[in-house]
Short mmCIF file of C-alpha atoms and ligand atoms in Angstrom, two decimals:
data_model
loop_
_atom_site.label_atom_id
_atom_site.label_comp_id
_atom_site.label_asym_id
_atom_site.label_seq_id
_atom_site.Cartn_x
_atom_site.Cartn_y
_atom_site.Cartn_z
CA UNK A 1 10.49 -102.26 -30.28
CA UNK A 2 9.27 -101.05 -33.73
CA UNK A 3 7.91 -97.85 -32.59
CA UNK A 4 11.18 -97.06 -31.22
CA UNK A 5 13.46 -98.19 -33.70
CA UNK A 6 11.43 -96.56 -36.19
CA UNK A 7 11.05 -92.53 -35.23
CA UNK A 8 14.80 -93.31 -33.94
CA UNK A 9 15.64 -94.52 -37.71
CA UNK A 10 13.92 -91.29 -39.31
CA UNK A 11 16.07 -89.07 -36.89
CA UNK A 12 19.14 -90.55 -37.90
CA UNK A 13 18.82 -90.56 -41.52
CA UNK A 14 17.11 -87.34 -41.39
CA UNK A 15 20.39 -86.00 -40.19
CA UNK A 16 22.15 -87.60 -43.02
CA UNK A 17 20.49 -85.45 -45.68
CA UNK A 18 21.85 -82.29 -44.76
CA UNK A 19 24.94 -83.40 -43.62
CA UNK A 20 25.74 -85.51 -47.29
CA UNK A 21 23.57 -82.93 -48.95
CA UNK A 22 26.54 -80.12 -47.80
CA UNK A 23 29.62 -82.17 -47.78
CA UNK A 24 28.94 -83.83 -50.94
CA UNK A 25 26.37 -81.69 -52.62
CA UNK A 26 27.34 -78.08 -51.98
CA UNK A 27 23.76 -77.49 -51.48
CA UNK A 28 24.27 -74.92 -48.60
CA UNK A 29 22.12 -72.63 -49.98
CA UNK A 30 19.28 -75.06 -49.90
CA UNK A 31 19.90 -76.17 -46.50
CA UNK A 32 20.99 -72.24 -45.36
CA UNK A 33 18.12 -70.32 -46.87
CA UNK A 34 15.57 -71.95 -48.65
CA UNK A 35 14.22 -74.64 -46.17
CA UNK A 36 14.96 -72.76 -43.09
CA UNK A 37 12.60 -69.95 -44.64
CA UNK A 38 9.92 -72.92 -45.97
CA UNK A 39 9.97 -73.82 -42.16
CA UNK A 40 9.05 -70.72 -40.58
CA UNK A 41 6.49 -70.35 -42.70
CA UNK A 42 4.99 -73.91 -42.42
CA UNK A 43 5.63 -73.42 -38.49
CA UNK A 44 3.76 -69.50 -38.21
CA UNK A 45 0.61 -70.91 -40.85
CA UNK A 46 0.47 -74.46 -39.34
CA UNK A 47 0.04 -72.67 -35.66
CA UNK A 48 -2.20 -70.03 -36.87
CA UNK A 49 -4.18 -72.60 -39.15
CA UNK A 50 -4.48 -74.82 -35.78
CA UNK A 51 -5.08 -71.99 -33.40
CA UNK A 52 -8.24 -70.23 -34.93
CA UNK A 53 -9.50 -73.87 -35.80
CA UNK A 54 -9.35 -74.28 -31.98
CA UNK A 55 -10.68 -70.60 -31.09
CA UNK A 56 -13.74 -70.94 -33.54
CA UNK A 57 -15.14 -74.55 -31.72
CA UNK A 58 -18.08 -73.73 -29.57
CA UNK A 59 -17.17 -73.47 -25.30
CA UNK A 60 -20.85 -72.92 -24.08
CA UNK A 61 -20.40 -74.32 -20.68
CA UNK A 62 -18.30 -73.98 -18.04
CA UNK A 63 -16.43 -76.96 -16.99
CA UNK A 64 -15.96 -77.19 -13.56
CA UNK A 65 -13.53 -79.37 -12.07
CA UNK A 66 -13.27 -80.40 -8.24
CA UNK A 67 -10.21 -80.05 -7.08
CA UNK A 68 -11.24 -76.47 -4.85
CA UNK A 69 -14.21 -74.72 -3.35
CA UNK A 70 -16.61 -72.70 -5.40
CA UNK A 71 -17.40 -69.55 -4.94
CA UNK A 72 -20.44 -70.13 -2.57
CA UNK A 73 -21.61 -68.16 0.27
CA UNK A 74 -19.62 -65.11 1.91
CA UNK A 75 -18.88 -67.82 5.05
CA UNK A 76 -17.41 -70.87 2.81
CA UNK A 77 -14.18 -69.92 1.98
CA UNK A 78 -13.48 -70.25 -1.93
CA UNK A 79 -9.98 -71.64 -3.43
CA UNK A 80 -9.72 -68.66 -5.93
CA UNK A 81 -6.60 -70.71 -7.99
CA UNK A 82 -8.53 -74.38 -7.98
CA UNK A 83 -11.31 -72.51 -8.89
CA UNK A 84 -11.28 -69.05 -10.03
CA UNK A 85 -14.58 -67.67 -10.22
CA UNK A 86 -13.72 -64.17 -12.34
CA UNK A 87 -11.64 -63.94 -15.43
CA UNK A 88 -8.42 -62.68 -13.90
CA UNK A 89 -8.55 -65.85 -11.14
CA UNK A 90 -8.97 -67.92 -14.25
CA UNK A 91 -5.54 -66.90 -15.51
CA UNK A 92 -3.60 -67.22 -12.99
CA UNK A 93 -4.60 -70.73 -13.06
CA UNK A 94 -3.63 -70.99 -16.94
CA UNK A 95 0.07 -69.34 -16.13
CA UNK A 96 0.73 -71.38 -12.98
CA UNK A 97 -0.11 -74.52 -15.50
CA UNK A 98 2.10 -73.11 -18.16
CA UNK A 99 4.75 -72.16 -15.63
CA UNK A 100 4.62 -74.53 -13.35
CA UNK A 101 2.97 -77.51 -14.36
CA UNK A 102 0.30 -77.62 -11.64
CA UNK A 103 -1.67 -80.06 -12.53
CA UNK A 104 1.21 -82.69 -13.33
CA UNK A 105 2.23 -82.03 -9.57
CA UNK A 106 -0.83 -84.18 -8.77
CA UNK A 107 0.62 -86.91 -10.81
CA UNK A 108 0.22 -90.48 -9.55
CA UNK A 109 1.56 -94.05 -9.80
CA UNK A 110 -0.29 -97.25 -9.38
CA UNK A 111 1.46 -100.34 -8.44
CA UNK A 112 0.72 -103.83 -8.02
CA UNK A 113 2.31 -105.18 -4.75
CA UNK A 114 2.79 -108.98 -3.72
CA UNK A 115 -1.17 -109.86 -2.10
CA UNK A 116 -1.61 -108.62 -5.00
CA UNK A 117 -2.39 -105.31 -4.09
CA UNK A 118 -2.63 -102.29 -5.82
CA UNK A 119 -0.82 -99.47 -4.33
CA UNK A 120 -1.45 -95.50 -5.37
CA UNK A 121 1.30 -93.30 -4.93
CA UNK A 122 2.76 -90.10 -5.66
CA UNK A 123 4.77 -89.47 -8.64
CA UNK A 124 6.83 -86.04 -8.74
CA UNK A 125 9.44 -87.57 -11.40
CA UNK A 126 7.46 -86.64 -14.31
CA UNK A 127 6.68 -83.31 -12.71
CA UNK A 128 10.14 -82.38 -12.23
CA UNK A 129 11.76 -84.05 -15.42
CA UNK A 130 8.80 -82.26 -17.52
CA UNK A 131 10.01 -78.77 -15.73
CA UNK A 132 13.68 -79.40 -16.33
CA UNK A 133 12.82 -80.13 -20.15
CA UNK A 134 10.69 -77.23 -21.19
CA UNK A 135 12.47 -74.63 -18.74
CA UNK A 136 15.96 -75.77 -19.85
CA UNK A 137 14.86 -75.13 -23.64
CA UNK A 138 13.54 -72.34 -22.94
CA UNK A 139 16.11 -71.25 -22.04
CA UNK A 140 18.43 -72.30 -24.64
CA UNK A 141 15.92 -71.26 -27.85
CA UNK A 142 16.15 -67.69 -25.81
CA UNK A 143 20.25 -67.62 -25.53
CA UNK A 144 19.98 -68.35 -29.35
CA UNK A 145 18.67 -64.73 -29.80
CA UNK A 146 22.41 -63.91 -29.88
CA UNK A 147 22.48 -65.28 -33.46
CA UNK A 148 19.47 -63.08 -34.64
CA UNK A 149 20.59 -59.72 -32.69
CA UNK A 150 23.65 -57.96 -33.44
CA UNK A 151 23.36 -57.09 -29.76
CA UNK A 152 21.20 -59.16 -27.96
CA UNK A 153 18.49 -56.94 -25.63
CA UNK A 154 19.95 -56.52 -21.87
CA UNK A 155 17.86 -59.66 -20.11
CA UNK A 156 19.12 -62.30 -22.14
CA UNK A 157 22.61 -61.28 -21.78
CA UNK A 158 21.86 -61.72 -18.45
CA UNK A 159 20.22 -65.08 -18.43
CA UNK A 160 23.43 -66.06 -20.95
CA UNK A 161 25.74 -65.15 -17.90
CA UNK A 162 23.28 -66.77 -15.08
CA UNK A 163 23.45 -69.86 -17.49
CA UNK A 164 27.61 -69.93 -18.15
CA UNK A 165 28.11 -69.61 -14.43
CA UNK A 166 29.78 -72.75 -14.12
CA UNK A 167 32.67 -71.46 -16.15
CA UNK A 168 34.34 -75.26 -16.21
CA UNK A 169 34.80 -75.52 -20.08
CA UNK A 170 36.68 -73.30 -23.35
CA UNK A 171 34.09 -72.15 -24.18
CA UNK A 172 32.22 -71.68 -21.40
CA UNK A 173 29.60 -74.22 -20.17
CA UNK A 174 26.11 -73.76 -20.74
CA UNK A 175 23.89 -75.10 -17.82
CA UNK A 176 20.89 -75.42 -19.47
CA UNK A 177 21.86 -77.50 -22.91
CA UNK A 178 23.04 -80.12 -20.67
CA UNK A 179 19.63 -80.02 -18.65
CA UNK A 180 17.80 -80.34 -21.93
CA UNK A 181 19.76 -83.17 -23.08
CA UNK A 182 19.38 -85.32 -19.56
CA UNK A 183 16.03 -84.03 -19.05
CA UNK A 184 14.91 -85.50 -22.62
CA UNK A 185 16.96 -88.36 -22.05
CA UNK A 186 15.06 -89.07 -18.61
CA UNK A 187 11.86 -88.67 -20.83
CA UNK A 188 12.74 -91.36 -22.85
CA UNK A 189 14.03 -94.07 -20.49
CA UNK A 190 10.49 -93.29 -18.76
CA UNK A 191 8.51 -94.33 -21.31
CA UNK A 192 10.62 -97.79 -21.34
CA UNK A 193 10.41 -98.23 -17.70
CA UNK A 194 6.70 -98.70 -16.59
CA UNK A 195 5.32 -101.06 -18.58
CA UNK A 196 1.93 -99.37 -19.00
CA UNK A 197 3.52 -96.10 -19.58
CA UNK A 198 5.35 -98.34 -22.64
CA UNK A 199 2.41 -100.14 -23.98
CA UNK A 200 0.13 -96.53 -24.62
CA UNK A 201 3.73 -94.79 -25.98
CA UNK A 202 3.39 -94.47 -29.66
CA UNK A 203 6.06 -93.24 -32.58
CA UNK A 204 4.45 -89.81 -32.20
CA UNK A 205 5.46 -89.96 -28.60
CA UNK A 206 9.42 -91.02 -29.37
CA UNK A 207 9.80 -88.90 -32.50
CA UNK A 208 10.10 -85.53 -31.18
CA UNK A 209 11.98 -86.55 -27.91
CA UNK A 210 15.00 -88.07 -30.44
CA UNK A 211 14.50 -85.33 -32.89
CA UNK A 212 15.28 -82.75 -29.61
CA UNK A 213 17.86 -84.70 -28.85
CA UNK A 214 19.29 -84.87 -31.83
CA UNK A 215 19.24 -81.15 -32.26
CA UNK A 216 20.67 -80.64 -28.76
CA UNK A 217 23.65 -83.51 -29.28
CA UNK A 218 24.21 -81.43 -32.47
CA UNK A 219 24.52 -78.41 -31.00
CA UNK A 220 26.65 -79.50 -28.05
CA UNK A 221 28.87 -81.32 -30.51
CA UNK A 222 29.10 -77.92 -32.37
CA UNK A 223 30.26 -75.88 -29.66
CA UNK A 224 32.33 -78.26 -27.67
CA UNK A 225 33.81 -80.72 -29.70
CA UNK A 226 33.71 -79.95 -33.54
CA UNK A 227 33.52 -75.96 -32.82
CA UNK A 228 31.90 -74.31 -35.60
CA UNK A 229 32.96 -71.00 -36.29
CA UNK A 230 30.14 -68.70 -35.37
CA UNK A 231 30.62 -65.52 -37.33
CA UNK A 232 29.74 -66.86 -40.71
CA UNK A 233 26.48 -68.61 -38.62
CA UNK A 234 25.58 -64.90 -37.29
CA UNK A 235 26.04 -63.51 -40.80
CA UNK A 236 23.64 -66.14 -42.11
CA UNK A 237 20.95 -65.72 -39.25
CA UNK A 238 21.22 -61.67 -39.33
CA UNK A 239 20.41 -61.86 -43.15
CA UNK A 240 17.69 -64.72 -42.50
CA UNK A 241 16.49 -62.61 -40.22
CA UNK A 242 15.70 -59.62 -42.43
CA UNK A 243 14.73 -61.97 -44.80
CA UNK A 244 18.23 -61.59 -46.88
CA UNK A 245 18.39 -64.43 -49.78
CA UNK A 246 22.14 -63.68 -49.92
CA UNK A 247 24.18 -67.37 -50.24
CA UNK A 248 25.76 -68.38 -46.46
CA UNK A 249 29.89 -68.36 -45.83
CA UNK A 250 30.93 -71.87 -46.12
CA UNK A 251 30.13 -73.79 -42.24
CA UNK A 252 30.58 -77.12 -41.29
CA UNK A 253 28.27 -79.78 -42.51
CA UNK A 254 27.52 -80.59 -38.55
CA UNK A 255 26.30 -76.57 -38.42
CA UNK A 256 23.48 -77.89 -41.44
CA UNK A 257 22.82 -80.78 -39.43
CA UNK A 258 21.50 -78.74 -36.17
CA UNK A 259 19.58 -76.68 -38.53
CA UNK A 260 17.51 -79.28 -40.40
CA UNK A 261 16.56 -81.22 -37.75
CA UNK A 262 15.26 -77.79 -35.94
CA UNK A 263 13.40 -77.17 -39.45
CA UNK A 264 12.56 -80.58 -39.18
CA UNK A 265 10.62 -79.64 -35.89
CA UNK A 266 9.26 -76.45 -36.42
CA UNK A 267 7.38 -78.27 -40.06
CA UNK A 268 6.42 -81.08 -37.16
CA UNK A 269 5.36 -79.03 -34.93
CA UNK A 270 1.80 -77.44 -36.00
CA UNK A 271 0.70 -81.52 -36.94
CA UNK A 272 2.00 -83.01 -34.28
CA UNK A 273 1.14 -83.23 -29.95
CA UNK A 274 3.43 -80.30 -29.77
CA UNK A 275 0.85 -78.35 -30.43
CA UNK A 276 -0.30 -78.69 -26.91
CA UNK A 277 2.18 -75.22 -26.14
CA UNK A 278 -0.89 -73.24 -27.71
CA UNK A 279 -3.80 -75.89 -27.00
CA UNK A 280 -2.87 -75.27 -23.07
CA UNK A 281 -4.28 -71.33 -23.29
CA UNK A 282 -7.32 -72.64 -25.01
CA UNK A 283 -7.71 -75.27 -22.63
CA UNK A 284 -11.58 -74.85 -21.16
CA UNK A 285 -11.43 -76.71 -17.60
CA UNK A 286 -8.29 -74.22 -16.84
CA UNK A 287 -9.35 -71.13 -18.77
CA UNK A 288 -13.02 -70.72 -18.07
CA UNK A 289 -14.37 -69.16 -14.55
CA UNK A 290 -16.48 -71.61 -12.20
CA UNK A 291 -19.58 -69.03 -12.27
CA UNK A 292 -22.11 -71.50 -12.85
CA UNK A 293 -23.38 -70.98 -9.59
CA UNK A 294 -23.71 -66.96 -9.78
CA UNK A 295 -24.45 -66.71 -13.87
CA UNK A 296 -26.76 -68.92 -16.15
CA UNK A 297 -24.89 -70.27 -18.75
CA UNK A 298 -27.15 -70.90 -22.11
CA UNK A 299 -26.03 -73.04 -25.03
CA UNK A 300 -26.28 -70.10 -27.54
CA UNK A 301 -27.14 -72.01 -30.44
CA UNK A 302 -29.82 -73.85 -28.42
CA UNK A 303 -32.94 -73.78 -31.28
CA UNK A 304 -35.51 -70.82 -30.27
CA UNK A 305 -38.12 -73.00 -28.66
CA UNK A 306 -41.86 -71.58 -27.85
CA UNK A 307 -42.40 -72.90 -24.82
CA UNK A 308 -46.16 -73.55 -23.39
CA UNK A 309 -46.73 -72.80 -19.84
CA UNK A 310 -48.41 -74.49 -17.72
CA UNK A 311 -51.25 -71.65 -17.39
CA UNK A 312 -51.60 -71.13 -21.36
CA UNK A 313 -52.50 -74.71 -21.36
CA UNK A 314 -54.72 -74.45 -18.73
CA UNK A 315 -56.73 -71.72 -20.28
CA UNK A 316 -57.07 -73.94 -23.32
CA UNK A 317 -57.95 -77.29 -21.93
CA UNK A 318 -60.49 -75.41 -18.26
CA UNK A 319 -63.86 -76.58 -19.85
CA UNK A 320 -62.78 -80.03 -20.87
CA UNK A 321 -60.51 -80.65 -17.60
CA UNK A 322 -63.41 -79.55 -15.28
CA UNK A 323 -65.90 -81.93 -17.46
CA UNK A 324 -63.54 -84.34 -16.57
CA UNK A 325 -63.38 -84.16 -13.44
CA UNK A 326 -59.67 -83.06 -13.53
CA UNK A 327 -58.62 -80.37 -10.79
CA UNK A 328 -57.78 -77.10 -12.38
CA UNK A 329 -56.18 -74.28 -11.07
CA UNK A 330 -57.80 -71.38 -11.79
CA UNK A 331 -61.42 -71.71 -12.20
C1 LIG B 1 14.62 -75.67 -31.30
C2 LIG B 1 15.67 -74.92 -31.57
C3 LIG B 1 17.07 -75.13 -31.12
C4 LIG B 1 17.57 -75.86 -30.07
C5 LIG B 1 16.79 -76.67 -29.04
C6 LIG B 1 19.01 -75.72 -30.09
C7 LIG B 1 19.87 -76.30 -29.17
C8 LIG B 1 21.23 -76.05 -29.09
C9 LIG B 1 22.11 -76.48 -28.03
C10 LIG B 1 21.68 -77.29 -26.81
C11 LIG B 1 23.34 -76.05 -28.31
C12 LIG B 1 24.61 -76.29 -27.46
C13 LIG B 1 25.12 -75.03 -26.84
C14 LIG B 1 24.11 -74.31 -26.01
O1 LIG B 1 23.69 -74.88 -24.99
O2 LIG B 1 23.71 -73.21 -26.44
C15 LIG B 1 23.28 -75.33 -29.54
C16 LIG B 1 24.35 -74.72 -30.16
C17 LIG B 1 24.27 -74.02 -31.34
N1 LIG B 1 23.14 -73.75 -32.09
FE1 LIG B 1 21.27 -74.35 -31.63
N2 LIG B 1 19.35 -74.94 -31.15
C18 LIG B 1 18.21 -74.55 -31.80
C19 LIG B 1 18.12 -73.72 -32.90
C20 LIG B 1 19.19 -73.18 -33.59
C21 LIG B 1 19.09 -72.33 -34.74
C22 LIG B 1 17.78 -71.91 -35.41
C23 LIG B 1 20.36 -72.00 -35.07
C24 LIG B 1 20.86 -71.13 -36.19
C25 LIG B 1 20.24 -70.90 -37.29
C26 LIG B 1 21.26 -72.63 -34.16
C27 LIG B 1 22.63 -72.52 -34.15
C28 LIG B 1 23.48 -73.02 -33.19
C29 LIG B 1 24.93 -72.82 -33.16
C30 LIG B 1 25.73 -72.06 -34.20
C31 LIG B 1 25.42 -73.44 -32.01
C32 LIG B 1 26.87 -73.48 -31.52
C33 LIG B 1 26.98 -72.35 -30.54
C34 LIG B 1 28.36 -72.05 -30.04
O3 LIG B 1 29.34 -72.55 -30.58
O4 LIG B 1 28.40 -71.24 -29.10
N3 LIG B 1 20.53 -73.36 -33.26
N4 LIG B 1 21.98 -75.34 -30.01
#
């Protein structure tokens, strides 16, 4: 229960800050300009940091895995996505990973049934509740551009409409905030549901669920309930955007609130699991070709080894070997 209670208690009083900081504090500009820019930064050199870390570690094998037919002979028909033998194969199988979540589609359960007996079975939940999660914040981080455009560019007013379709609410409902929050909310319950699933589950796995949802409550609060007024928002994100250190229009303490907890994240973010959004491109058993077969791979920084042949020791050893009595081959 402690490593529930706990990342849940950090969430909750980390939304406190801002939101006493502002009402009682007047420290908008803090909240408004100076941590939001201390973020980015900490986000852009924590990712970069972490990236070229990643890129500089040694891949000097392929890493085959078996789930399709290597290229082989012209007759034995290959599974070119499974495994992609050339480098352009090789990424399609990275995008349909990071757009589709193949892998997790070939996510099981095992269950212990009355015998006992242990059943395997397929498990799509994860699969689709993963989708729904990253697709739906996707989505809403990309409808945000509206606060850092004066105009945003012609496809995300689209999406924006696609996503308000259900035009239930004043103002309009957004499809996908509502995703993200049950999506992240079925995330959660998971974890409590299996008990294996709850016994490997760790702070670092509950954190950034209730920090996301805090963010999302926040923002659905903001727009539905305790509407913030947006201009002075877009005012403050247009100058944050080109890097302005003007002081924001007064908005609400809930507006600071949202904001925190999304600086919160993006300082999280380069130290934290979430990293895996830039670990999956550099992943090696979905980013490298299955050549092995057609190309030798070498370990480059294999030491440079003489090697003796068999001959050259031959030629050095004939007298003794045929005093010996040993057979030689050359004589
Ligand atoms: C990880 C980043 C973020 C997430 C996941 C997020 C999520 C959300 C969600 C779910 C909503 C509810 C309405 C909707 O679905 O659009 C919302 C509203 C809002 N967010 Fe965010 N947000 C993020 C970042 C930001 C940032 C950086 C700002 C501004 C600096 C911001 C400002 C606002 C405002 C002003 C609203 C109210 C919008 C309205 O009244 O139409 N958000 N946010």
């Amino acid at each position: 229960m402690k490593k529930v209670l706990m990342p849940l208690v950090m969430v909750a009083l980390l939304a406190l800050v801002p939101y006493l900081g502002v009402a009682f504090g007047k420290l908008d500009y803090l909240f408004g300009v100076v941590i939001p820019y201390a973020a980015v930064a900490i986000l852009l050199l924590g990712i970069l940091f972490r990236m070229v870390d990643w890129l500089r570690r040694p891949v000097p094998f392929r890493i085959p895995t078996t789930c399709g037919q290597e290229k082989s002979l012209d007759w034995v028909r290959q599974d070119k996505l499974e495994s992609p033998s050339t480098p352009w194969q090789a990424a399609l199988r990275v995008l349909s990973e990071v757009l589709l979540f193949r892998s997790l589609f070939r996510n099981t359960k095992a269950e212990l049934h009355g015998g006992p007996k242990l059943a395997y079975g397929s498990d799509k939940w994860l699969w689709l509740g993963g989708l729904a999660f990253h697709w739906s914040l996707l989505v809403v981080v990309l409808r945000h551009s509206r606060f850092f455009f004066e105009e945003p560019p012609m496809p995300l007013q689209v999406l924006e409409n696609m996503d308000r379709f259900l035009d239930v609410t004043v103002p309009a409902l957004y499809l996908s905030g509502l995703v993200a929050l049950a999506a992240a909310t079925f995330l959660v319950l998971r974890r409590f549901r299996d008990e294996k699933v709850r016994i490997i589950s760790l702070p670092a796995d509950f954190f950034p669920l209730f920090l996301i949802i805090g963010i999302v409550i926040a923002g659905i609060s903001m727009r539905y309930f305790d509407k913030v007024n947006v201009m002075p928002v877009k005012a403050l994100t247009l100058g944050l955007a080109g890097f302005s250190l003007d002081a924001p229009s007064p908005i609400g303490s809930l507006f600071y609130v949202h904001l925190f907890l999304v600086c919160v994240l993006f300082v999280y973010f380069p130290f934290s699991k979430l990293m895996h959004m830039g670990g999956i491109f550099l992943s090696p058993t979905r980013n490298l070709p299955n050549n092995s077969r057609e190309k030798r791979h070498v370990n480059p920084w294999n030491p440079d080894i003489k090697f003796r042949t068999y001959a050259e020791y031959e030629d050095e050893f004939r007298e003794k070997m045929k005093k010996a009595g040993l057979p030689v081959e050359k004589q």
